[in-house]
Structure formats: C-alpha cells, structure tokens
C-alpha cells in the first residue's frame, strides 16, 4: 500500500477525538471551497464514540450542520427500528443530539424496502444530490470506513458479488456468511472520495490490519485492500491493540 497515512492512538477514545478533529477540519475545507460537506458514514461499533463526540459539547458547535449532508456507506437490509440498523444506531447517538442538523440533510437508506429496490432508490438519491444522471461517479468529501476481522469494509465482504461492481454506485449484496442481504457503496464511489478515513480498533483486528497495512507488495486477499483513492487521501486511524502486528 503506497504512501500509507497511519496514525496510532493509545485507545479508542483518543482515536475518536482525533477523528472528530479531522471531521471538523474537513468540513471547514469543504464548506469554504464548495459550500457543502458530504459524508458517508460507516456502521458497526467502532465509529460510535466518534458520532457521540461530534454531537457533544466539544465539537457540535464547530460544524455548520446546515451545509453538512450525511449519507450511509452501507446499511443492513432491515427497517430503521431494528437494532441491526446503522441508521438507528447513528440516529440515537448523533442525529437526535444535533438540533441544528436539518432532517433533509440526513439521507437514510430505505432499507425496509426489498434489497434491490432499496439500492436503486438510494443510488437515485445519490444522483439527485450530486445533481447529475451522467456523472461518472459522485465525489464524497469524506467516506468513513471500518474493517471486519475478515477484511470486509462497508458491506463489501470477501467473495461477495458487490466487490466486483464497477458501474453502479450503490448495490444490494447477498452475504453468504451472514445469510442476509446488505446494502453498500461500491468501490468506484469509495475510491472517488476526497478523503477516506478508516477507523479500526481492538486486538481482534490486529491480524487483518497487519496483513493489510504491512509493507511490501501483497496479493489482494481482502476487500479493504481494494480501497485506493483515485485522487483523494486515504488515512487509517488505529488504536494500539489493532496496530500491534503491522511490520515495516
Ligand atoms: C457495518 C459496517 C462494517 C463495519 C465493520 C467493522 O455495517 O457493520 O459498515 O463495515 O465497519 O464490520 O465493524 P465494527 O466497528 O463493529 O468492528
């Protein structure tokens, strides 16, 4: 992985705080240059602390929420009231605690619809937001990503069909190991972002982080290794336990 931009923090609280500072800085740049800040959020447990901080007293007032638009990098194919819903988690810890965030700036995946319909509806929402049916691929200012112990990112799981999708922006993706559909951005969109920020913490991720981030040419074994921004910046924020097996 060329020019790796890896930052290692003592624990996930320090990691979340650094990520919040990064989000504020990116929002300032985006809003100053383009009048808007578009973010695709990741689900799972790792980013929860970051989302809480962004809605907390230290950072909430540092972002112009009227110009900030939240999308979802992926979603589970469940209704928003289910515990597995990424929207539900993020709504509970962040959206409901930011009074200045207009509801229309939250672009929820209609994951209660049949997976193919949910994906098509969301792709259209992305096209409408970036205001063109003909753009090659949308350019998000920031895409937050996590990584599973199997090296999946967003809902691009090893061996799943969506990993090879190179035309559509957002797709339904059947995940064998889960026995369920997921809904996810595709690599052409992820790699078109201005900034991609991986947040990975915990000793259970050390082995896959070591394989993905250690130096030297490596075969592509994991979807996370396919994250390689065309023109944008790729950053990895790790806690010490997750980074313990990275070799130079
Ligand atoms: C999801 C995520 C997924 C997540 C990884 C890591 O919907 O679950 O988008 O890609 O980032 O599975 O999850 P944890 O942060 O819970 O380890």
PDB file of C-alpha atoms and ligand atoms in Angstrom:
ATOM      1  CA  UNK A   1       0.000   0.000   0.000  1.00  0.00           C
ATOM      2  CA  UNK A   2       1.717   3.164  -1.176  1.00  0.00           C
ATOM      3  CA  UNK A   3       2.139   6.311   0.953  1.00  0.00           C
ATOM      4  CA  UNK A   4       0.258   4.915   3.916  1.00  0.00           C
ATOM      5  CA  UNK A   5      -1.093   7.575   6.233  1.00  0.00           C
ATOM      6  CA  UNK A   6      -1.430   5.705   9.502  1.00  0.00           C
ATOM      7  CA  UNK A   7      -1.992   7.264  12.908  1.00  0.00           C
ATOM      8  CA  UNK A   8      -1.921   5.150  16.049  1.00  0.00           C
ATOM      9  CA  UNK A   9      -3.668   6.180  19.285  1.00  0.00           C
ATOM     10  CA  UNK A  10      -3.468   4.852  22.822  1.00  0.00           C
ATOM     11  CA  UNK A  11      -7.117   3.899  22.962  1.00  0.00           C
ATOM     12  CA  UNK A  12     -10.383   4.283  21.104  1.00  0.00           C
ATOM     13  CA  UNK A  13     -11.293   7.455  22.967  1.00  0.00           C
ATOM     14  CA  UNK A  14      -8.142   9.220  21.727  1.00  0.00           C
ATOM     15  CA  UNK A  15      -8.829   7.747  18.297  1.00  0.00           C
ATOM     16  CA  UNK A  16     -12.386   9.105  18.283  1.00  0.00           C
ATOM     17  CA  UNK A  17     -11.226  12.543  19.430  1.00  0.00           C
ATOM     18  CA  UNK A  18      -8.636  12.739  16.654  1.00  0.00           C
ATOM     19  CA  UNK A  19     -11.236  11.611  14.143  1.00  0.00           C
ATOM     20  CA  UNK A  20     -13.654  14.298  15.345  1.00  0.00           C
ATOM     21  CA  UNK A  21     -10.949  16.946  14.853  1.00  0.00           C
ATOM     22  CA  UNK A  22     -10.352  15.571  11.344  1.00  0.00           C
ATOM     23  CA  UNK A  23     -14.068  15.721  10.507  1.00  0.00           C
ATOM     24  CA  UNK A  24     -14.226  19.352  11.676  1.00  0.00           C
ATOM     25  CA  UNK A  25     -11.186  20.262   9.576  1.00  0.00           C
ATOM     26  CA  UNK A  26     -12.594  18.525   6.500  1.00  0.00           C
ATOM     27  CA  UNK A  27     -15.972  20.200   6.978  1.00  0.00           C
ATOM     28  CA  UNK A  28     -14.300  23.644   7.149  1.00  0.00           C
ATOM     29  CA  UNK A  29     -12.385  22.981   3.918  1.00  0.00           C
ATOM     30  CA  UNK A  30     -15.380  21.530   2.066  1.00  0.00           C
ATOM     31  CA  UNK A  31     -17.817  24.244   3.088  1.00  0.00           C
ATOM     32  CA  UNK A  32     -15.296  27.014   2.391  1.00  0.00           C
ATOM     33  CA  UNK A  33     -14.393  25.621  -1.040  1.00  0.00           C
ATOM     34  CA  UNK A  34     -17.684  24.145  -2.204  1.00  0.00           C
ATOM     35  CA  UNK A  35     -20.363  25.387   0.161  1.00  0.00           C
ATOM     36  CA  UNK A  36     -21.303  21.891   1.233  1.00  0.00           C
ATOM     37  CA  UNK A  37     -19.859  18.901   3.164  1.00  0.00           C
ATOM     38  CA  UNK A  38     -20.918  15.414   2.089  1.00  0.00           C
ATOM     39  CA  UNK A  39     -20.078  12.482   4.357  1.00  0.00           C
ATOM     40  CA  UNK A  40     -20.786   8.765   4.000  1.00  0.00           C
ATOM     41  CA  UNK A  41     -20.937   7.192   7.453  1.00  0.00           C
ATOM     42  CA  UNK A  42     -19.845   3.704   8.417  1.00  0.00           C
ATOM     43  CA  UNK A  43     -21.780   1.450  10.721  1.00  0.00           C
ATOM     44  CA  UNK A  44     -20.727  -1.090  13.293  1.00  0.00           C
ATOM     45  CA  UNK A  45     -19.460  -0.287  16.788  1.00  0.00           C
ATOM     46  CA  UNK A  46     -16.098   1.423  16.194  1.00  0.00           C
ATOM     47  CA  UNK A  47     -17.362   4.807  14.977  1.00  0.00           C
ATOM     48  CA  UNK A  48     -19.993   5.123  17.742  1.00  0.00           C
ATOM     49  CA  UNK A  49     -17.646   7.101  20.012  1.00  0.00           C
ATOM     50  CA  UNK A  50     -16.833   9.471  17.156  1.00  0.00           C
ATOM     51  CA  UNK A  51     -20.510  10.049  16.421  1.00  0.00           C
ATOM     52  CA  UNK A  52     -21.181  10.768  20.098  1.00  0.00           C
ATOM     53  CA  UNK A  53     -18.303  13.283  20.161  1.00  0.00           C
ATOM     54  CA  UNK A  54     -19.493  15.095  17.040  1.00  0.00           C
ATOM     55  CA  UNK A  55     -22.856  15.619  18.725  1.00  0.00           C
ATOM     56  CA  UNK A  56     -21.191  16.508  22.048  1.00  0.00           C
ATOM     57  CA  UNK A  57     -20.362  19.934  23.529  1.00  0.00           C
ATOM     58  CA  UNK A  58     -16.736  19.963  22.366  1.00  0.00           C
ATOM     59  CA  UNK A  59     -17.381  19.571  18.614  1.00  0.00           C
ATOM     60  CA  UNK A  60     -21.097  20.145  17.890  1.00  0.00           C
ATOM     61  CA  UNK A  61     -20.671  23.897  17.518  1.00  0.00           C
ATOM     62  CA  UNK A  62     -17.630  23.582  15.253  1.00  0.00           C
ATOM     63  CA  UNK A  63     -19.514  22.250  12.241  1.00  0.00           C
ATOM     64  CA  UNK A  64     -22.051  24.097  10.066  1.00  0.00           C
ATOM     65  CA  UNK A  65     -24.753  21.412  10.114  1.00  0.00           C
ATOM     66  CA  UNK A  66     -26.960  23.371   7.691  1.00  0.00           C
ATOM     67  CA  UNK A  67     -24.356  22.645   5.000  1.00  0.00           C
ATOM     68  CA  UNK A  68     -23.494  19.101   6.110  1.00  0.00           C
ATOM     69  CA  UNK A  69     -25.138  16.115   4.402  1.00  0.00           C
ATOM     70  CA  UNK A  70     -24.945  12.622   5.864  1.00  0.00           C
ATOM     71  CA  UNK A  71     -25.157   9.541   3.709  1.00  0.00           C
ATOM     72  CA  UNK A  72     -24.584   5.885   4.622  1.00  0.00           C
ATOM     73  CA  UNK A  73     -21.637   3.915   3.266  1.00  0.00           C
ATOM     74  CA  UNK A  74     -23.648   0.817   3.918  1.00  0.00           C
ATOM     75  CA  UNK A  75     -26.740  -0.401   5.670  1.00  0.00           C
ATOM     76  CA  UNK A  76     -28.229  -3.646   6.810  1.00  0.00           C
ATOM     77  CA  UNK A  77     -31.358  -4.723   4.904  1.00  0.00           C
ATOM     78  CA  UNK A  78     -33.631  -4.110   7.880  1.00  0.00           C
ATOM     79  CA  UNK A  79     -36.116  -1.431   8.872  1.00  0.00           C
ATOM     80  CA  UNK A  80     -34.797   1.587  10.807  1.00  0.00           C
ATOM     81  CA  UNK A  81     -36.380   0.458  14.062  1.00  0.00           C
ATOM     82  CA  UNK A  82     -34.370  -2.771  14.188  1.00  0.00           C
ATOM     83  CA  UNK A  83     -31.279  -2.988  16.424  1.00  0.00           C
ATOM     84  CA  UNK A  84     -29.114  -4.024  13.461  1.00  0.00           C
ATOM     85  CA  UNK A  85     -29.915  -0.802  11.596  1.00  0.00           C
ATOM     86  CA  UNK A  86     -26.926   1.510  11.145  1.00  0.00           C
ATOM     87  CA  UNK A  87     -29.386   4.378  10.811  1.00  0.00           C
ATOM     88  CA  UNK A  88     -30.928   3.543  14.189  1.00  0.00           C
ATOM     89  CA  UNK A  89     -27.527   3.494  15.921  1.00  0.00           C
ATOM     90  CA  UNK A  90     -26.340   6.753  14.356  1.00  0.00           C
ATOM     91  CA  UNK A  91     -29.707   8.449  14.861  1.00  0.00           C
ATOM     92  CA  UNK A  92     -29.643   7.541  18.563  1.00  0.00           C
ATOM     93  CA  UNK A  93     -26.061   8.639  19.261  1.00  0.00           C
ATOM     94  CA  UNK A  94     -25.715  11.568  16.877  1.00  0.00           C
ATOM     95  CA  UNK A  95     -28.601  12.839  14.738  1.00  0.00           C
ATOM     96  CA  UNK A  96     -31.103  13.266  17.590  1.00  0.00           C
ATOM     97  CA  UNK A  97     -28.494  15.226  19.580  1.00  0.00           C
ATOM     98  CA  UNK A  98     -27.803  17.805  16.861  1.00  0.00           C
ATOM     99  CA  UNK A  99     -30.789  20.185  16.848  1.00  0.00           C
ATOM    100  CA  UNK A 100     -29.226  22.291  14.046  1.00  0.00           C
ATOM    101  CA  UNK A 101     -28.996  19.359  11.620  1.00  0.00           C
ATOM    102  CA  UNK A 102     -31.886  19.684   9.129  1.00  0.00           C
ATOM    103  CA  UNK A 103     -33.778  16.424   8.665  1.00  0.00           C
ATOM    104  CA  UNK A 104     -33.412  16.765   4.888  1.00  0.00           C
ATOM    105  CA  UNK A 105     -29.634  16.613   5.342  1.00  0.00           C
ATOM    106  CA  UNK A 106     -29.894  13.028   6.574  1.00  0.00           C
ATOM    107  CA  UNK A 107     -30.057  10.710   3.574  1.00  0.00           C
ATOM    108  CA  UNK A 108     -31.358   7.443   5.010  1.00  0.00           C
ATOM    109  CA  UNK A 109     -31.284   4.206   3.027  1.00  0.00           C
ATOM    110  CA  UNK A 110     -34.854   2.907   2.726  1.00  0.00           C
ATOM    111  CA  UNK A 111     -33.609  -0.465   3.911  1.00  0.00           C
ATOM    112  CA  UNK A 112     -37.109  -1.603   4.810  1.00  0.00           C
ATOM    113  CA  UNK A 113     -37.759  -1.970   1.071  1.00  0.00           C
ATOM    114  CA  UNK A 114     -36.794  -5.134  -0.839  1.00  0.00           C
ATOM    115  CA  UNK A 115     -32.965  -5.016  -1.208  1.00  0.00           C
ATOM    116  CA  UNK A 116     -32.888  -4.346  -4.959  1.00  0.00           C
ATOM    117  CA  UNK A 117     -35.444  -1.555  -4.595  1.00  0.00           C
ATOM    118  CA  UNK A 118     -33.619  -0.045  -1.592  1.00  0.00           C
ATOM    119  CA  UNK A 119     -30.363   0.009  -3.549  1.00  0.00           C
ATOM    120  CA  UNK A 120     -31.947   1.563  -6.654  1.00  0.00           C
ATOM    121  CA  UNK A 121     -33.758   4.203  -4.618  1.00  0.00           C
ATOM    122  CA  UNK A 122     -30.556   5.137  -2.802  1.00  0.00           C
ATOM    123  CA  UNK A 123     -28.487   5.292  -5.955  1.00  0.00           C
ATOM    124  CA  UNK A 124     -31.086   7.735  -7.334  1.00  0.00           C
ATOM    125  CA  UNK A 125     -30.896   9.781  -4.125  1.00  0.00           C
ATOM    126  CA  UNK A 126     -27.118   9.989  -4.533  1.00  0.00           C
ATOM    127  CA  UNK A 127     -27.508  11.002  -8.188  1.00  0.00           C
ATOM    128  CA  UNK A 128     -30.111  13.629  -7.289  1.00  0.00           C
ATOM    129  CA  UNK A 129     -27.884  15.058  -4.553  1.00  0.00           C
ATOM    130  CA  UNK A 130     -24.820  15.266  -6.784  1.00  0.00           C
ATOM    131  CA  UNK A 131     -27.230  16.696  -9.330  1.00  0.00           C
ATOM    132  CA  UNK A 132     -26.491  14.655 -12.361  1.00  0.00           C
ATOM    133  CA  UNK A 133     -27.593  11.461 -14.009  1.00  0.00           C
ATOM    134  CA  UNK A 134     -24.457  11.485 -16.097  1.00  0.00           C
ATOM    135  CA  UNK A 135     -21.641  11.920 -13.583  1.00  0.00           C
ATOM    136  CA  UNK A 136     -19.124   9.179 -13.787  1.00  0.00           C
ATOM    137  CA  UNK A 137     -19.074   8.701 -10.029  1.00  0.00           C
ATOM    138  CA  UNK A 138     -20.027  11.028  -7.163  1.00  0.00           C
ATOM    139  CA  UNK A 139     -17.256  12.625  -5.112  1.00  0.00           C
ATOM    140  CA  UNK A 140     -17.966  12.469  -1.389  1.00  0.00           C
ATOM    141  CA  UNK A 141     -15.881  14.825   0.712  1.00  0.00           C
ATOM    142  CA  UNK A 142     -15.406  12.126   3.327  1.00  0.00           C
ATOM    143  CA  UNK A 143     -16.133   8.418   3.473  1.00  0.00           C
ATOM    144  CA  UNK A 144     -15.717   6.805   6.889  1.00  0.00           C
ATOM    145  CA  UNK A 145     -14.929   3.087   6.812  1.00  0.00           C
ATOM    146  CA  UNK A 146     -14.436   0.303   9.310  1.00  0.00           C
ATOM    147  CA  UNK A 147     -12.964  -3.128   8.725  1.00  0.00           C
ATOM    148  CA  UNK A 148     -14.113  -6.515   9.870  1.00  0.00           C
ATOM    149  CA  UNK A 149     -11.792  -9.293  11.029  1.00  0.00           C
ATOM    150  CA  UNK A 150     -12.380 -10.874   7.604  1.00  0.00           C
ATOM    151  CA  UNK A 151     -11.126  -7.736   5.873  1.00  0.00           C
ATOM    152  CA  UNK A 152     -14.544  -6.564   4.683  1.00  0.00           C
ATOM    153  CA  UNK A 153     -15.258  -2.874   4.546  1.00  0.00           C
ATOM    154  CA  UNK A 154     -18.609  -1.138   4.170  1.00  0.00           C
ATOM    155  CA  UNK A 155     -20.660  -4.184   3.210  1.00  0.00           C
ATOM    156  CA  UNK A 156     -18.133  -5.417   0.653  1.00  0.00           C
ATOM    157  CA  UNK A 157     -17.404  -8.872   2.006  1.00  0.00           C
ATOM    158  CA  UNK A 158     -14.771 -11.292   0.672  1.00  0.00           C
ATOM    159  CA  UNK A 159     -16.214 -13.318  -2.209  1.00  0.00           C
ATOM    160  CA  UNK A 160     -19.425 -11.300  -2.430  1.00  0.00           C
ATOM    161  CA  UNK A 161     -20.684 -10.053  -5.792  1.00  0.00           C
ATOM    162  CA  UNK A 162     -20.589  -6.350  -4.977  1.00  0.00           C
ATOM    163  CA  UNK A 163     -16.792  -6.429  -4.607  1.00  0.00           C
ATOM    164  CA  UNK A 164     -16.569  -6.595  -8.406  1.00  0.00           C
ATOM    165  CA  UNK A 165     -19.253  -3.981  -9.163  1.00  0.00           C
ATOM    166  CA  UNK A 166     -17.700  -1.252 -11.287  1.00  0.00           C
ATOM    167  CA  UNK A 167     -20.707   0.590 -12.735  1.00  0.00           C
ATOM    168  CA  UNK A 168     -23.389   1.043 -10.091  1.00  0.00           C
ATOM    169  CA  UNK A 169     -22.913   3.449  -7.159  1.00  0.00           C
ATOM    170  CA  UNK A 170     -24.852   1.559  -4.517  1.00  0.00           C
ATOM    171  CA  UNK A 171     -25.973  -2.067  -4.599  1.00  0.00           C
ATOM    172  CA  UNK A 172     -27.702  -4.847  -2.771  1.00  0.00           C
ATOM    173  CA  UNK A 173     -25.195  -7.525  -1.830  1.00  0.00           C
ATOM    174  CA  UNK A 174     -26.036 -11.025  -0.633  1.00  0.00           C
ATOM    175  CA  UNK A 175     -23.503 -12.065   2.023  1.00  0.00           C
ATOM    176  CA  UNK A 176     -23.258 -15.868   2.306  1.00  0.00           C
ATOM    177  CA  UNK A 177     -21.651 -15.893   5.754  1.00  0.00           C
ATOM    178  CA  UNK A 178     -24.441 -13.730   7.125  1.00  0.00           C
ATOM    179  CA  UNK A 179     -27.198 -15.446   5.163  1.00  0.00           C
ATOM    180  CA  UNK A 180     -28.536 -11.978   4.522  1.00  0.00           C
ATOM    181  CA  UNK A 181     -28.528  -9.047   2.150  1.00  0.00           C
ATOM    182  CA  UNK A 182     -26.561  -5.893   2.871  1.00  0.00           C
ATOM    183  CA  UNK A 183     -26.702  -2.560   1.030  1.00  0.00           C
ATOM    184  CA  UNK A 184     -23.428  -0.844   0.155  1.00  0.00           C
ATOM    185  CA  UNK A 185     -21.495   1.795  -1.742  1.00  0.00           C
ATOM    186  CA  UNK A 186     -19.273   0.253  -4.395  1.00  0.00           C
ATOM    187  CA  UNK A 187     -15.532   0.636  -4.832  1.00  0.00           C
ATOM    188  CA  UNK A 188     -15.729   3.134  -7.733  1.00  0.00           C
ATOM    189  CA  UNK A 189     -17.596   5.533  -5.432  1.00  0.00           C
ATOM    190  CA  UNK A 190     -15.485   4.808  -2.356  1.00  0.00           C
ATOM    191  CA  UNK A 191     -12.253   5.332  -4.309  1.00  0.00           C
ATOM    192  CA  UNK A 192     -13.606   8.590  -5.774  1.00  0.00           C
ATOM    193  CA  UNK A 193     -13.825  10.285  -2.385  1.00  0.00           C
ATOM    194  CA  UNK A 194     -11.706  13.307  -1.482  1.00  0.00           C
ATOM    195  CA  UNK A 195     -10.851  11.692   1.856  1.00  0.00           C
ATOM    196  CA  UNK A 196     -11.288   8.111   3.051  1.00  0.00           C
ATOM    197  CA  UNK A 197     -10.800   7.563   6.768  1.00  0.00           C
ATOM    198  CA  UNK A 198     -10.607   4.057   8.212  1.00  0.00           C
ATOM    199  CA  UNK A 199     -11.302   3.761  11.929  1.00  0.00           C
ATOM    200  CA  UNK A 200     -10.142   0.394  13.291  1.00  0.00           C
ATOM    201  CA  UNK A 201      -9.734  -0.562  16.929  1.00  0.00           C
ATOM    202  CA  UNK A 202      -9.345  -3.664  19.043  1.00  0.00           C
ATOM    203  CA  UNK A 203      -6.889  -6.545  19.321  1.00  0.00           C
ATOM    204  CA  UNK A 204      -9.214  -8.790  17.326  1.00  0.00           C
ATOM    205  CA  UNK A 205      -8.444  -6.675  14.236  1.00  0.00           C
ATOM    206  CA  UNK A 206      -4.619  -6.849  14.679  1.00  0.00           C
ATOM    207  CA  UNK A 207      -4.078  -9.814  12.357  1.00  0.00           C
ATOM    208  CA  UNK A 208      -6.042  -8.422   9.424  1.00  0.00           C
ATOM    209  CA  UNK A 209      -4.645  -4.920   9.971  1.00  0.00           C
ATOM    210  CA  UNK A 210      -1.140  -6.395   9.959  1.00  0.00           C
ATOM    211  CA  UNK A 211      -1.830  -8.155   6.658  1.00  0.00           C
ATOM    212  CA  UNK A 212      -3.481  -5.161   5.028  1.00  0.00           C
ATOM    213  CA  UNK A 213      -1.023  -2.483   6.193  1.00  0.00           C
ATOM    214  CA  UNK A 214       2.347  -4.183   6.438  1.00  0.00           C
ATOM    215  CA  UNK A 215       4.864  -3.033   3.857  1.00  0.00           C
ATOM    216  CA  UNK A 216       5.648  -4.750   0.640  1.00  0.00           C
ATOM    217  CA  UNK A 217       3.591  -5.838  -2.291  1.00  0.00           C
ATOM    218  CA  UNK A 218       0.900  -8.259  -1.223  1.00  0.00           C
ATOM    219  CA  UNK A 219      -1.729 -10.218  -3.035  1.00  0.00           C
ATOM    220  CA  UNK A 220      -5.175  -8.715  -2.725  1.00  0.00           C
ATOM    221  CA  UNK A 221      -6.817 -11.016  -0.212  1.00  0.00           C
ATOM    222  CA  UNK A 222      -9.243  -8.632   1.422  1.00  0.00           C
ATOM    223  CA  UNK A 223     -11.767  -6.081   0.142  1.00  0.00           C
ATOM    224  CA  UNK A 224     -10.187  -3.455   2.421  1.00  0.00           C
ATOM    225  CA  UNK A 225      -7.051  -3.699   0.294  1.00  0.00           C
ATOM    226  CA  UNK A 226      -9.108  -2.527  -2.700  1.00  0.00           C
ATOM    227  CA  UNK A 227      -9.615   0.872  -1.085  1.00  0.00           C
ATOM    228  CA  UNK A 228      -7.209   3.015  -3.038  1.00  0.00           C
ATOM    229  CA  UNK A 229      -8.426   6.561  -3.742  1.00  0.00           C
ATOM    230  CA  UNK A 230      -8.024   7.794  -7.318  1.00  0.00           C
ATOM    231  CA  UNK A 231      -7.107  11.364  -6.320  1.00  0.00           C
ATOM    232  CA  UNK A 232      -8.117  11.555  -2.706  1.00  0.00           C
ATOM    233  CA  UNK A 233      -6.414  10.946   0.610  1.00  0.00           C
ATOM    234  CA  UNK A 234      -6.500   7.632   2.487  1.00  0.00           C
ATOM    235  CA  UNK A 235      -5.962   7.673   6.243  1.00  0.00           C
ATOM    236  CA  UNK A 236      -6.016   4.933   8.845  1.00  0.00           C
ATOM    237  CA  UNK A 237      -6.729   5.786  12.479  1.00  0.00           C
ATOM    238  CA  UNK A 238      -5.906   2.769  14.667  1.00  0.00           C
ATOM    239  CA  UNK A 239      -5.685   2.115  18.357  1.00  0.00           C
ATOM    240  CA  UNK A 240      -2.538   0.414  19.676  1.00  0.00           C
ATOM    241  CA  UNK A 241      -4.069  -3.070  20.016  1.00  0.00           C
ATOM    242  CA  UNK A 242      -5.267  -3.064  16.393  1.00  0.00           C
ATOM    243  CA  UNK A 243      -1.865  -1.884  15.114  1.00  0.00           C
ATOM    244  CA  UNK A 244       0.282  -4.370  17.060  1.00  0.00           C
ATOM    245  CA  UNK A 245       1.062  -6.650  14.096  1.00  0.00           C
ATOM    246  CA  UNK A 246       1.978  -4.075  11.459  1.00  0.00           C
ATOM    247  CA  UNK A 247       5.527  -4.780  10.228  1.00  0.00           C
ATOM    248  CA  UNK A 248       7.645  -2.141   8.438  1.00  0.00           C
TER     249      UNK A 248
HETATM  250  C1  LIG B   1     -21.344  -2.345   9.202  1.00  0.00           C
HETATM  251  C2  LIG B   1     -20.111  -1.596   8.800  1.00  0.00           C
HETATM  252  C3  LIG B   1     -18.981  -2.546   8.677  1.00  0.00           C
HETATM  253  C4  LIG B   1     -18.121  -2.282   9.878  1.00  0.00           C
HETATM  254  C5  LIG B   1     -17.180  -3.415  10.141  1.00  0.00           C
HETATM  255  C6  LIG B   1     -16.455  -3.221  11.465  1.00  0.00           C
HETATM  256  O1  LIG B   1     -22.420  -2.023   8.714  1.00  0.00           O
HETATM  257  O2  LIG B   1     -21.189  -3.220  10.086  1.00  0.00           O
HETATM  258  O3  LIG B   1     -20.202  -0.647   7.932  1.00  0.00           O
HETATM  259  O4  LIG B   1     -18.225  -2.440   7.514  1.00  0.00           O
HETATM  260  O5  LIG B   1     -17.393  -1.075   9.670  1.00  0.00           O
HETATM  261  O6  LIG B   1     -17.951  -4.601  10.197  1.00  0.00           O
HETATM  262  O7  LIG B   1     -17.432  -3.218  12.469  1.00  0.00           O
HETATM  263  P1  LIG B   1     -17.047  -2.911  13.995  1.00  0.00           P
HETATM  264  O8  LIG B   1     -16.674  -1.466  14.046  1.00  0.00           O
HETATM  265  O9  LIG B   1     -18.304  -3.202  14.765  1.00  0.00           O
HETATM  266  O10 LIG B   1     -15.895  -3.824  14.352  1.00  0.00           O
END
